[in-house]
Tab-separated table of C-alpha atoms and ligand atoms in Angstrom:
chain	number	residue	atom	x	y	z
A	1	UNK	CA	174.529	-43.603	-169.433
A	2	UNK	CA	176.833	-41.346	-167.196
A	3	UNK	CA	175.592	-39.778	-164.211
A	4	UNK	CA	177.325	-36.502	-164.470
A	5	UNK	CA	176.344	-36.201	-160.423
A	6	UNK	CA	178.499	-38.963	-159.384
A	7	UNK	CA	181.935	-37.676	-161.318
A	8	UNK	CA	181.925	-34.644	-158.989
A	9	UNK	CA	183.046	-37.281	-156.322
A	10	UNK	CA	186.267	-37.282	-158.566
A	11	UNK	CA	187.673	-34.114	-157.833
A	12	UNK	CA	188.475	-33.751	-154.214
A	13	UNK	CA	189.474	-30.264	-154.166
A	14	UNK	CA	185.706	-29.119	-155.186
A	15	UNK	CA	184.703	-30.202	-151.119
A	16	UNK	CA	185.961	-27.224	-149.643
A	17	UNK	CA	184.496	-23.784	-148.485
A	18	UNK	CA	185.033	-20.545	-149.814
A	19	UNK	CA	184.849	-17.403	-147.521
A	20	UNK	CA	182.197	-19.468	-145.496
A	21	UNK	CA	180.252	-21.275	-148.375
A	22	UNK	CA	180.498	-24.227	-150.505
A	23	UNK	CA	182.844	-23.643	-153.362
A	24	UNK	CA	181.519	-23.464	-156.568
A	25	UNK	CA	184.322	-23.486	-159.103
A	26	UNK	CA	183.593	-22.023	-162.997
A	27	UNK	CA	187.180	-20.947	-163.936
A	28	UNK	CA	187.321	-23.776	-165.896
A	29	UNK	CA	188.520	-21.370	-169.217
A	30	UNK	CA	191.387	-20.848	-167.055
A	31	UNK	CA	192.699	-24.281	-165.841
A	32	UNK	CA	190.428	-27.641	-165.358
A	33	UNK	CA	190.427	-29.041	-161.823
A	34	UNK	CA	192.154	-32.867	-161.290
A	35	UNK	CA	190.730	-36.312	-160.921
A	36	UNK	CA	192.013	-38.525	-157.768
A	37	UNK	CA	193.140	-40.571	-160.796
A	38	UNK	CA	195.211	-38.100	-161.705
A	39	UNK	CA	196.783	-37.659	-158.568
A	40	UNK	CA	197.630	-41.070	-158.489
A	41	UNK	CA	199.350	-41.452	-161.359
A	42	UNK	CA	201.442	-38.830	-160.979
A	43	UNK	CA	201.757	-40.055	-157.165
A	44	UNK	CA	202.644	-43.236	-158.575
A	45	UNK	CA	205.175	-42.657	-161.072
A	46	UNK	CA	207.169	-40.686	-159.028
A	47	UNK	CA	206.999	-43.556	-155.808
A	48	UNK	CA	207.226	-46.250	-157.909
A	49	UNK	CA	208.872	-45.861	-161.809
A	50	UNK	CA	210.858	-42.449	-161.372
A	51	UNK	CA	213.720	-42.765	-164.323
A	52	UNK	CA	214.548	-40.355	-167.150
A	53	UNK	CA	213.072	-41.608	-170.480
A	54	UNK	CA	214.935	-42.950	-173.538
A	55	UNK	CA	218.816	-43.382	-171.465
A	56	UNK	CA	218.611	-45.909	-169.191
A	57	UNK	CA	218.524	-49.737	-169.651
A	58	UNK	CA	217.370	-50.113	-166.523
A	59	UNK	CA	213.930	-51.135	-165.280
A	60	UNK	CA	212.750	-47.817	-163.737
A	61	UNK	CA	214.170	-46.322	-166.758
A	62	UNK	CA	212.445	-48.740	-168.981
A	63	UNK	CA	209.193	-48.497	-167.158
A	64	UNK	CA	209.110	-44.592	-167.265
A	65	UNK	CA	209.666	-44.879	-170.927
A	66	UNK	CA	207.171	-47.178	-171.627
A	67	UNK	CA	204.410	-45.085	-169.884
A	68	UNK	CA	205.865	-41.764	-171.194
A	69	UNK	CA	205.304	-43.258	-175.245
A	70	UNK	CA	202.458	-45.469	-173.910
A	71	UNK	CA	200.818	-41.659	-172.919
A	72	UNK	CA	201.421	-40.398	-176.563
A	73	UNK	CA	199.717	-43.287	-178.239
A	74	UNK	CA	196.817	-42.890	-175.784
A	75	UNK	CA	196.706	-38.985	-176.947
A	76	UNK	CA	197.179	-39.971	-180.627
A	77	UNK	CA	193.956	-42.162	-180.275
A	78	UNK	CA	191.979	-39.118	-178.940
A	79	UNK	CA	192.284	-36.916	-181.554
A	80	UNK	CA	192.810	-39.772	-184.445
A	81	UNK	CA	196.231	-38.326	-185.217
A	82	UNK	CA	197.299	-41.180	-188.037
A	83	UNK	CA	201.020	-42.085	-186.390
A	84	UNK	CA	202.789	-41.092	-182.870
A	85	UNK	CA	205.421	-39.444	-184.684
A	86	UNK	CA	202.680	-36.712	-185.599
A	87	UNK	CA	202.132	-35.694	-181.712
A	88	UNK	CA	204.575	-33.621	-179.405
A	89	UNK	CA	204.890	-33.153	-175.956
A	90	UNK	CA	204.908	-29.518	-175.410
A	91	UNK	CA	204.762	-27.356	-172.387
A	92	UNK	CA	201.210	-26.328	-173.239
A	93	UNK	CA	199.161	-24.603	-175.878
A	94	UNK	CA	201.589	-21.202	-175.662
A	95	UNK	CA	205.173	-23.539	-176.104
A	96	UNK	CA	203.052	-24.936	-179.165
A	97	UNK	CA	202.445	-22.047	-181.102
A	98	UNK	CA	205.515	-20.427	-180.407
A	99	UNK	CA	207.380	-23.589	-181.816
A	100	UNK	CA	205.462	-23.411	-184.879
A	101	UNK	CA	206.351	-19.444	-185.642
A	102	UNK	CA	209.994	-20.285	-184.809
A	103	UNK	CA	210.340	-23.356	-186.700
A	104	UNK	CA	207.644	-23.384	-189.673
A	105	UNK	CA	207.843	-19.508	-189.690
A	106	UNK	CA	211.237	-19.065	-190.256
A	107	UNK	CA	211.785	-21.374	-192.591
A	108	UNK	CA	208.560	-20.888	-194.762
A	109	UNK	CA	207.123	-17.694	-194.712
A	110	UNK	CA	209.027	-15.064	-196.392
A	111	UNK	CA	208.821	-10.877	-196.893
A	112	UNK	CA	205.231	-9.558	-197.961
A	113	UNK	CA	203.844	-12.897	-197.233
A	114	UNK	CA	200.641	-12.694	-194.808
A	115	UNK	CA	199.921	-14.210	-191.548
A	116	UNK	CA	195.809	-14.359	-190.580
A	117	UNK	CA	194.670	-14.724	-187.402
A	118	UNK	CA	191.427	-13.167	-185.861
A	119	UNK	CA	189.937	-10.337	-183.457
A	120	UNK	CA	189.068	-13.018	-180.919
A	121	UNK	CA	192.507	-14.815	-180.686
A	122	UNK	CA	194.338	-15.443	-176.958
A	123	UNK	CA	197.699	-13.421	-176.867
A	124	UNK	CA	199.478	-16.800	-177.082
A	125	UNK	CA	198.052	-17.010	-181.017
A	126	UNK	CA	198.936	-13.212	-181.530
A	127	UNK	CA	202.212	-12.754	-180.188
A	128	UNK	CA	204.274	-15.132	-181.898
A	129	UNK	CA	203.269	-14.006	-185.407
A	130	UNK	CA	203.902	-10.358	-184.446
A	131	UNK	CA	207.289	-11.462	-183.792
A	132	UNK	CA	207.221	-13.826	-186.908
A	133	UNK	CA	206.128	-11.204	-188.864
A	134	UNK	CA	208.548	-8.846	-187.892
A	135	UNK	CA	211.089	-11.194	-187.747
A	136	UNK	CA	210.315	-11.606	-191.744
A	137	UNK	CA	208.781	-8.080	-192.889
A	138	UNK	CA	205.498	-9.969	-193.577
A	139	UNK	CA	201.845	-8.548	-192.710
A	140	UNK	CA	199.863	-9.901	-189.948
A	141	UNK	CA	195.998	-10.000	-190.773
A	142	UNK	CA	192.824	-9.695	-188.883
A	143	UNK	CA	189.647	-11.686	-189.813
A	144	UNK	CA	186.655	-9.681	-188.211
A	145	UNK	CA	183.876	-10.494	-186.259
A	146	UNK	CA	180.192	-10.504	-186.791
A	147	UNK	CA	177.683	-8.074	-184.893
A	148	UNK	CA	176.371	-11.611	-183.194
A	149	UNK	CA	179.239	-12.367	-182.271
A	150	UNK	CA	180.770	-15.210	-184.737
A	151	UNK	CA	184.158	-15.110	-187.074
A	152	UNK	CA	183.461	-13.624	-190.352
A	153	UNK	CA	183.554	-16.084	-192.705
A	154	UNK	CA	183.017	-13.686	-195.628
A	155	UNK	CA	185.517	-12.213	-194.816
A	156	UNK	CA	187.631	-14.616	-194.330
A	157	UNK	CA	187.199	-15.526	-197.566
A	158	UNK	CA	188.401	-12.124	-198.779
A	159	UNK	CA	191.351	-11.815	-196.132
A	160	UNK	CA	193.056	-15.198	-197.103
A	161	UNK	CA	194.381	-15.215	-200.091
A	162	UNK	CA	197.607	-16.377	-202.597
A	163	UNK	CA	199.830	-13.917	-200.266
A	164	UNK	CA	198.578	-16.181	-197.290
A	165	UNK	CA	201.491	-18.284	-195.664
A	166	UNK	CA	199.783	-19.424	-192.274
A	167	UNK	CA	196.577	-19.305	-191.102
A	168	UNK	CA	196.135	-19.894	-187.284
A	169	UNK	CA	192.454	-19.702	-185.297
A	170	UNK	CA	190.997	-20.813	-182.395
A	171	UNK	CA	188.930	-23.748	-182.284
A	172	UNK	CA	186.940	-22.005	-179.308
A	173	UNK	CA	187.190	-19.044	-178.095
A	174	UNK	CA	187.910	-18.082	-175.007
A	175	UNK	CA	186.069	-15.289	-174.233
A	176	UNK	CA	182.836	-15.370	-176.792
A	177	UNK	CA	182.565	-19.215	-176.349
A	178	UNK	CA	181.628	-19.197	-180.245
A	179	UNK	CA	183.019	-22.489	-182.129
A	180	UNK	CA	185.164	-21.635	-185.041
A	181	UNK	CA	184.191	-23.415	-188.506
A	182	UNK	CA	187.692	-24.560	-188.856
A	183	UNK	CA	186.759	-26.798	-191.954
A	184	UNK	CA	185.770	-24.253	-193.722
A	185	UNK	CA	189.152	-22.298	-192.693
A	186	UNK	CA	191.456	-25.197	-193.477
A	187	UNK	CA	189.568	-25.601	-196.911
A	188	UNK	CA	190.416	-21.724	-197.414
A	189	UNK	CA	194.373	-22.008	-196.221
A	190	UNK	CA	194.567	-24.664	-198.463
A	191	UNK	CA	192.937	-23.267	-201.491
A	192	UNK	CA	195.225	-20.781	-201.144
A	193	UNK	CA	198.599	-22.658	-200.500
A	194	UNK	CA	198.628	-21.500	-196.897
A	195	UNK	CA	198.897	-23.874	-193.910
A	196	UNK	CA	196.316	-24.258	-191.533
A	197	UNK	CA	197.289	-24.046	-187.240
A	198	UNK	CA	194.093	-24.167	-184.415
A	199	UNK	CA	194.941	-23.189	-181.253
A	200	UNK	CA	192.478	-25.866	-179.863
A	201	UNK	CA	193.007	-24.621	-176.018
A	202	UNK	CA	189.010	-24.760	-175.544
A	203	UNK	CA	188.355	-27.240	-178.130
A	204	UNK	CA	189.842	-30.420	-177.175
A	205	UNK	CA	188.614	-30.476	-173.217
A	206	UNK	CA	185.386	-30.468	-174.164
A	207	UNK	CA	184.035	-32.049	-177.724
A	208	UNK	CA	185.627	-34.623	-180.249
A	209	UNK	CA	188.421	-33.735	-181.768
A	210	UNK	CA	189.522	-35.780	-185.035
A	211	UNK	CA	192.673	-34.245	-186.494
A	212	UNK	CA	192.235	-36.168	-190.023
A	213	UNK	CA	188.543	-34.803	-190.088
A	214	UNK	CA	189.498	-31.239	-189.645
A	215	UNK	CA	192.833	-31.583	-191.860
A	216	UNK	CA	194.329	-28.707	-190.046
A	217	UNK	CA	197.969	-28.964	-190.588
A	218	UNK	CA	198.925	-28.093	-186.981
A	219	UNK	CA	197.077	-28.346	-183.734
A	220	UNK	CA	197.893	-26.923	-180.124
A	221	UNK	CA	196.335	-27.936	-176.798
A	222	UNK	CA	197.318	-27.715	-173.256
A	223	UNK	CA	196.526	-30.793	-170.237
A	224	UNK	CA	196.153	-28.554	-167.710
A	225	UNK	CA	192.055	-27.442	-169.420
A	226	UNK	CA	191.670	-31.187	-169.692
A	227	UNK	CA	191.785	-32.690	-166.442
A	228	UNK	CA	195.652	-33.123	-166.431
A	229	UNK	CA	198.567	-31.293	-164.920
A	230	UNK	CA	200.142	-27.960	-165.814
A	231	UNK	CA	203.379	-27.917	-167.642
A	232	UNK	CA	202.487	-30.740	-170.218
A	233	UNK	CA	200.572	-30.343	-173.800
A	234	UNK	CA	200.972	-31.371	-176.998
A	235	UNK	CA	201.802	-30.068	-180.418
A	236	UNK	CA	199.785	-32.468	-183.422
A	237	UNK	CA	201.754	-31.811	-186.807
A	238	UNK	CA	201.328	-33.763	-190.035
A	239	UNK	CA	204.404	-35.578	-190.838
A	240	UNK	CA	205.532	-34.528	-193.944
A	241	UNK	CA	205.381	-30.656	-192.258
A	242	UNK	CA	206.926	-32.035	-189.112
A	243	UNK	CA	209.803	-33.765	-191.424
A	244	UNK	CA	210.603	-30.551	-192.994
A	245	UNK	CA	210.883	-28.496	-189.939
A	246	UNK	CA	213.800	-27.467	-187.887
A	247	UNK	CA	213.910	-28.229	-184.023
A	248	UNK	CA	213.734	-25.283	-181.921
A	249	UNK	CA	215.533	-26.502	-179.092
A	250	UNK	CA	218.763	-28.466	-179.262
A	251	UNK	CA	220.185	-31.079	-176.625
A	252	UNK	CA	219.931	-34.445	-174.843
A	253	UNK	CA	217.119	-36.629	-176.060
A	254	UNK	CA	216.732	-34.959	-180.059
A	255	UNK	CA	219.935	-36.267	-181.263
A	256	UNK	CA	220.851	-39.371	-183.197
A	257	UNK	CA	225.146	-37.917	-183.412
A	258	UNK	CA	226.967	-35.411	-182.415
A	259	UNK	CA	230.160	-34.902	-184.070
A	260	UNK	CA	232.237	-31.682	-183.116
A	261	UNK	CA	230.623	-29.189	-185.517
A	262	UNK	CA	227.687	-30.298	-186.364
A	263	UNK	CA	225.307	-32.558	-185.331
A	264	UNK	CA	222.106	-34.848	-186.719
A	265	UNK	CA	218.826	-35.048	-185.305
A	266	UNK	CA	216.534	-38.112	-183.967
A	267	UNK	CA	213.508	-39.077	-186.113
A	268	UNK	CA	210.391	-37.580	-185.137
A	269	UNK	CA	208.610	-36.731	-182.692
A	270	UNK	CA	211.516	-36.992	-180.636
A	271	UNK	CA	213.722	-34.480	-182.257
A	272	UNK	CA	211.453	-31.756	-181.084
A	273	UNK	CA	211.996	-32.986	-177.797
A	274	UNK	CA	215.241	-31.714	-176.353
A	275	UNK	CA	215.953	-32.414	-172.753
A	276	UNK	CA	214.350	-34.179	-169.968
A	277	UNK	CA	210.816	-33.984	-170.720
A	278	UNK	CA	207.616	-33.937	-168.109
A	279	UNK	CA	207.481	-37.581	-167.830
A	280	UNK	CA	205.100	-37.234	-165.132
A	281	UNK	CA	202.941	-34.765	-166.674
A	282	UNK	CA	203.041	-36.725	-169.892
A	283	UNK	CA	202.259	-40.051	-168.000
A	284	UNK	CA	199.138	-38.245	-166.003
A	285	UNK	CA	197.850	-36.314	-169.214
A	286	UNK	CA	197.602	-40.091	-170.087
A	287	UNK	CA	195.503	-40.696	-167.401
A	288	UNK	CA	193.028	-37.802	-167.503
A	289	UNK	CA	192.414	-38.788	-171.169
A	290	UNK	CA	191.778	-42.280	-170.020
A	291	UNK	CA	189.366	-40.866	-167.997
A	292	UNK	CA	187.753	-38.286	-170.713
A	293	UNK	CA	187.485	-41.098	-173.107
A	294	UNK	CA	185.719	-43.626	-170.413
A	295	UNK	CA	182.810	-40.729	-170.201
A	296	UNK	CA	182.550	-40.094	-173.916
A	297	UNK	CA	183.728	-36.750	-175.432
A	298	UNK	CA	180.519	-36.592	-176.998
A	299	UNK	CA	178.473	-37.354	-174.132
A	300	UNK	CA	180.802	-33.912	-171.743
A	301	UNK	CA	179.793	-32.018	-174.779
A	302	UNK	CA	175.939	-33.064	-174.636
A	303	UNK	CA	176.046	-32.259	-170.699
A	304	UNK	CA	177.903	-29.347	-170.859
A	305	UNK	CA	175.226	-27.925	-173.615
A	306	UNK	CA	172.044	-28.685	-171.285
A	307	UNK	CA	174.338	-26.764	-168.701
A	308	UNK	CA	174.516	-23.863	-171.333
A	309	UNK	CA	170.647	-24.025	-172.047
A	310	UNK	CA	170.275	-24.076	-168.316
A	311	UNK	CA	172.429	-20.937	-166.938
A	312	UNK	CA	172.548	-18.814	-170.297
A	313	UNK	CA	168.498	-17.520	-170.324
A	314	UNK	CA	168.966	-16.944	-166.039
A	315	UNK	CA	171.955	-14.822	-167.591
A	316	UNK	CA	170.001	-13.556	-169.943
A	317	UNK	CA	167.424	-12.623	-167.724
A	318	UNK	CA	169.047	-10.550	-165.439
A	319	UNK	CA	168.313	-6.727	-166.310
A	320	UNK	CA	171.681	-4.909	-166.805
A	321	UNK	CA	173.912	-7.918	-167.507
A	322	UNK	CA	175.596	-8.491	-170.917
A	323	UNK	CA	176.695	-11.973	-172.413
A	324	UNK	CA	179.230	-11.449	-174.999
A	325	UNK	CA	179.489	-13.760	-178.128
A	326	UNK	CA	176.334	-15.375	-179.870
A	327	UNK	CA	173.088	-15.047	-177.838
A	328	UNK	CA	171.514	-18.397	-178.926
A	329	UNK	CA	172.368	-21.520	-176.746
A	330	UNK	CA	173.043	-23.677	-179.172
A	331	UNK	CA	175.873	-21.323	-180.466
A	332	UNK	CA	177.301	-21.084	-177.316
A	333	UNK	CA	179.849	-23.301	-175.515
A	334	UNK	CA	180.314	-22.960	-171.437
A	335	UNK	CA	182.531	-19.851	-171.936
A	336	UNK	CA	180.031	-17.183	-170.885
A	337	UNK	CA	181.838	-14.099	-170.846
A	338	UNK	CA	179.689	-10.611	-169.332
A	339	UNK	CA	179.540	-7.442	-167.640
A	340	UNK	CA	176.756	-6.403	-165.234
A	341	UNK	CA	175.629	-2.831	-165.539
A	342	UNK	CA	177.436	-0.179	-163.235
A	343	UNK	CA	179.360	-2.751	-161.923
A	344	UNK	CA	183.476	-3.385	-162.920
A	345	UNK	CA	184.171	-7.174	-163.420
A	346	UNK	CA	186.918	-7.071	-160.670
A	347	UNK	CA	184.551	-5.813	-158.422
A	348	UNK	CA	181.791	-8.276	-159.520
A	349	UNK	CA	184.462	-11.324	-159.300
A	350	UNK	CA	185.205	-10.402	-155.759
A	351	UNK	CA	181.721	-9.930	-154.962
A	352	UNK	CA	181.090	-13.527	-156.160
A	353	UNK	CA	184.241	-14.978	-154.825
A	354	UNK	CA	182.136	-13.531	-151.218
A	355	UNK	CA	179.934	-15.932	-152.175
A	356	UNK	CA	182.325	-19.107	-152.984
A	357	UNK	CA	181.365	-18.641	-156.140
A	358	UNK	CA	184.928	-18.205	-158.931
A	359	UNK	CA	184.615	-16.673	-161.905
A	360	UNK	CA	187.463	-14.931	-163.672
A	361	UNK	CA	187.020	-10.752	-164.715
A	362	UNK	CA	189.930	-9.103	-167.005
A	363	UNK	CA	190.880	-9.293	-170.787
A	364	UNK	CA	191.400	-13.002	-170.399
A	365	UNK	CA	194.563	-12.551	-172.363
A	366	UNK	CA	192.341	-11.546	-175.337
A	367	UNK	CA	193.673	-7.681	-175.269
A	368	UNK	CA	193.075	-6.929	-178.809
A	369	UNK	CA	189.486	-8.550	-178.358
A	370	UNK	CA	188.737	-6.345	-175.670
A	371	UNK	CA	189.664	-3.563	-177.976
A	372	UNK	CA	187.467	-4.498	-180.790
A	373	UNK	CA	184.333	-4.775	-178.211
A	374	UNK	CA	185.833	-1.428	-176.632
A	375	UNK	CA	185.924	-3.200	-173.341
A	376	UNK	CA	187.957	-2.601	-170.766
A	377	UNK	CA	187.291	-6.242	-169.079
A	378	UNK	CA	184.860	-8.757	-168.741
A	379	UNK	CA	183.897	-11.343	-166.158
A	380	UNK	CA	183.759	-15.032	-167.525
A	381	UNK	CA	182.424	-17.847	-165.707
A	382	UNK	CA	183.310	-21.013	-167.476
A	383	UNK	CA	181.649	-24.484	-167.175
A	384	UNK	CA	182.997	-27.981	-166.746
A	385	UNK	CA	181.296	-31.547	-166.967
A	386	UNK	CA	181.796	-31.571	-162.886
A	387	UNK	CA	179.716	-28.696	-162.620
A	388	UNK	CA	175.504	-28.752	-162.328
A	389	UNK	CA	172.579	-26.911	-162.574
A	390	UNK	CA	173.225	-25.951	-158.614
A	391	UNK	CA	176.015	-24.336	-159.600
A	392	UNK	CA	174.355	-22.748	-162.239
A	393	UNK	CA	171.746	-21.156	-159.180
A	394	UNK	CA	174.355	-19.817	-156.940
A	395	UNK	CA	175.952	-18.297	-159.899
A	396	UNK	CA	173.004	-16.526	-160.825
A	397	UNK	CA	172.201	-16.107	-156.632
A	398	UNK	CA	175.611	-14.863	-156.006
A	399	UNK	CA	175.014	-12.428	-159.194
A	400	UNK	CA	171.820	-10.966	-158.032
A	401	UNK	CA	172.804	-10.463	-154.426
A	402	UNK	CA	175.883	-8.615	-155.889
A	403	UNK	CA	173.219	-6.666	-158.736
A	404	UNK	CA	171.427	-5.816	-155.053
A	405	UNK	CA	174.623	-4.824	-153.355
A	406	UNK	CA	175.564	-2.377	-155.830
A	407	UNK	CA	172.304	-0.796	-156.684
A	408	UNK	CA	171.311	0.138	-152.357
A	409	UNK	CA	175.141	1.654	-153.189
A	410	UNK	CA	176.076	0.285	-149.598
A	411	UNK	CA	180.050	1.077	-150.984
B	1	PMP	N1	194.577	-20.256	-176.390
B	1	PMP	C1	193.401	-20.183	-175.759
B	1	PMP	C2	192.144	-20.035	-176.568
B	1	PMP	C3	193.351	-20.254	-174.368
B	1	PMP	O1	192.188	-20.172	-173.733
B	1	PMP	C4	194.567	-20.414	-173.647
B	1	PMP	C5	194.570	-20.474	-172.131
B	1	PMP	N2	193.831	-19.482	-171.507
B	1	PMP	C6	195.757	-20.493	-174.357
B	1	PMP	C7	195.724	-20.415	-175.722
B	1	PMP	C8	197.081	-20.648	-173.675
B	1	PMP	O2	197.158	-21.864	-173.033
B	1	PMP	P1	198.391	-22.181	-172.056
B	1	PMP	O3	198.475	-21.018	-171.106
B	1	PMP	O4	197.989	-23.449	-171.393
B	1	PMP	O5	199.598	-22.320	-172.901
């Protein structure tokens, strides 16, 4: 049994004061805080192993290679990818996706073919397939979404069809907290001879992820929501995708030999991988899932639900404030995206930043999401397993001093 209470002790950076008061930190949407053992490791590597990867016959150089492909194995456990020639070291989620539209998308999809995303995707699964699409004279596609807040499945169902080349969804939102059914989705893309991406940003830091399960074809995440460092993320493809695609960068490290004119490319995964890679980031993305699997994926998302039963009725509660995405707990991950009556989210953010308390307030990169809610912003306070019901209170303290503050119209 985990005592969620003791892994707080973990993250050193959450002892600190904010504008006079204990920081309370739920911009966890945004970018995860870091374990000491984090630190360490990437404290470690660079005093003790520093080498480039895959050159050297060296020791250092063997050493940093061995963790760097020691890292991948460890990622290819967590989300039961079948081989490690399937997972890629990207810079993040965003590097991801954009690989996929420049690689699978210019080779596969062709004129009048159709690209489906959603209303509630993050600009990082929008952008690239406007440019894709474009880039190819094909139609980008919006699945809608419900009145309460989820994807539109019946819809779905009508908007993916023969025409469809690439289907690409969030596991999680970012902003309504809903989980995507991505079975059904990949059962739909594949039905219809279309390939399946997730953008699993929000997914993977928080519940079990099992690749095979889903069958998605293609799956992005970032380290930087899960504990690790920024700059390091991976890219899951199935091989027989992966095998057909083209790199998308070409250099040191992806090639087997280069003649004068042409050149030929290493096997998998490391001919995505031009250039010096972030060993370090790899190595401590290694480490935080090390120390995500030791709690128990499932046991972060049980926690991080009783949080979500906890907060979301307080929320609720308060007269004039507005939780976006489905109202019922159970429906809802830590992603709790809302607006408080006569009061703009900047204003509310700074009010509760006053208060130690930080939450994010904009369009959360979710622009044509804002659109569809006509929104001009929202505030989002996002939960992590480090966080507790007392952060919970001086959320909903911070929010009712601010509800106070605004109504007496002292500014
Ligand atoms: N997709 C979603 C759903 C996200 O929440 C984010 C990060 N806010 C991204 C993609 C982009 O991730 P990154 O900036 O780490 O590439």
């Amino acid at each position: 049994m985990i005592d969620f209470t003791q892994l707080r002790k973990d993250f050193p950076i959450l002892f600190q004061e904010v504008n006079d008061e204990p920081l309370v930190y739920l911009d966890n949407a945004a970018t995860t805080q870091k374990p000491t053992l984090v630190l360490d490791a990437l404290r470690h590597y660079y005093e003790n192993d520093n080498a480039n990867v895959h050159r050297g016959v060296h020791t250092l150089a063997e050493r940093a290679t061995a963790d760097y492909e020691n890292s991948r194995e460890k990622i290819r456990t967590f989300i039961n990818a079948k081989e490690t020639a399937e997972v890629l070291f990207t810079r993040g989620t965003t590097t991801g996706l954009n690989w996929l539209s420049r690689s699978y998308g210019d080779a596969f999809v062709q004129e009048g073919d159709e690209i489906v995303i959603s209303f509630m995707e993050h600009h990082s699964n929008i952008i690239p397939w406007q440019q894709l699409a474009n880039r190819k004279g094909a139609t980008l596609r919006y699945i809608s979404i419900t009145e309460d807040g989820f994807l539109d499945l019946e819809e779905a169902k009508k908007v993916i069809n023969s025409k469809t080349a690439i289907v690409s969804i969030a596991h999680v939102s970012n902003v309504l907290g809903v989980v995507n059914p991505i079975k059904e989705l990949v059962q739909l893309a594949h039905q219809n001879g279309a390939v399946m991406i997730v953008d699993g940003a929000q997914a993977v830091p928080h519940m079990k992820v099992d690749v095979q399960e889903l069958d998605a074809d293609f799956y992005a995440f970032s380290g930087h929501k899960m504990c690790g460092p920024t700059g390091i993320g991976v890219l899951y493809g199935k091989r027989e995708l992966l095998e057909q695609m083209e790199p998308i960068e070409f250099g040191g490290e992806m090639i087997d030999f280069v003649n004068l004119y042409d050149s030929t490319w290493k096997e998998l995964p490391w001919k995505f991988e031009a250039g010096t890679p972030n060993i370090a980031g790899a190595i401590a993305l290694g480490a935080a899932i090390d120390y995500l699997s030791e709690i128990g994926m499932d046991s972060i998302h049980r926690y991080e639900q009783e949080l979500v039963d906890y907060v979301m009725p307080k929320l609720q509660a308060i007269d004039g404030l507005t939780i976006y995405g489905p109202q019922d707990t159970k429906d809802h991950t830590g992603v709790l995206a809302f607006n408080l009556e006569g009061v703009h989210p900047h204003d509310l953010a700074t009010a509760l930043d006053m208060e130690g308390v930080a939450v994010r307030a904009g369009h959360h990169c979710a622009q044509p999401l804002m659109k569809y809610l006509h929104l001009p912003a929202t505030a989002r306070a996002s939960f992590y397993f480090y966080n507790n019901k007392a952060d919970a209170d001086r959320l909903i303290f911070a929010l009712e001093a601010t509800k106070e503050f605004f109504k007496d119209g002292i500014i």
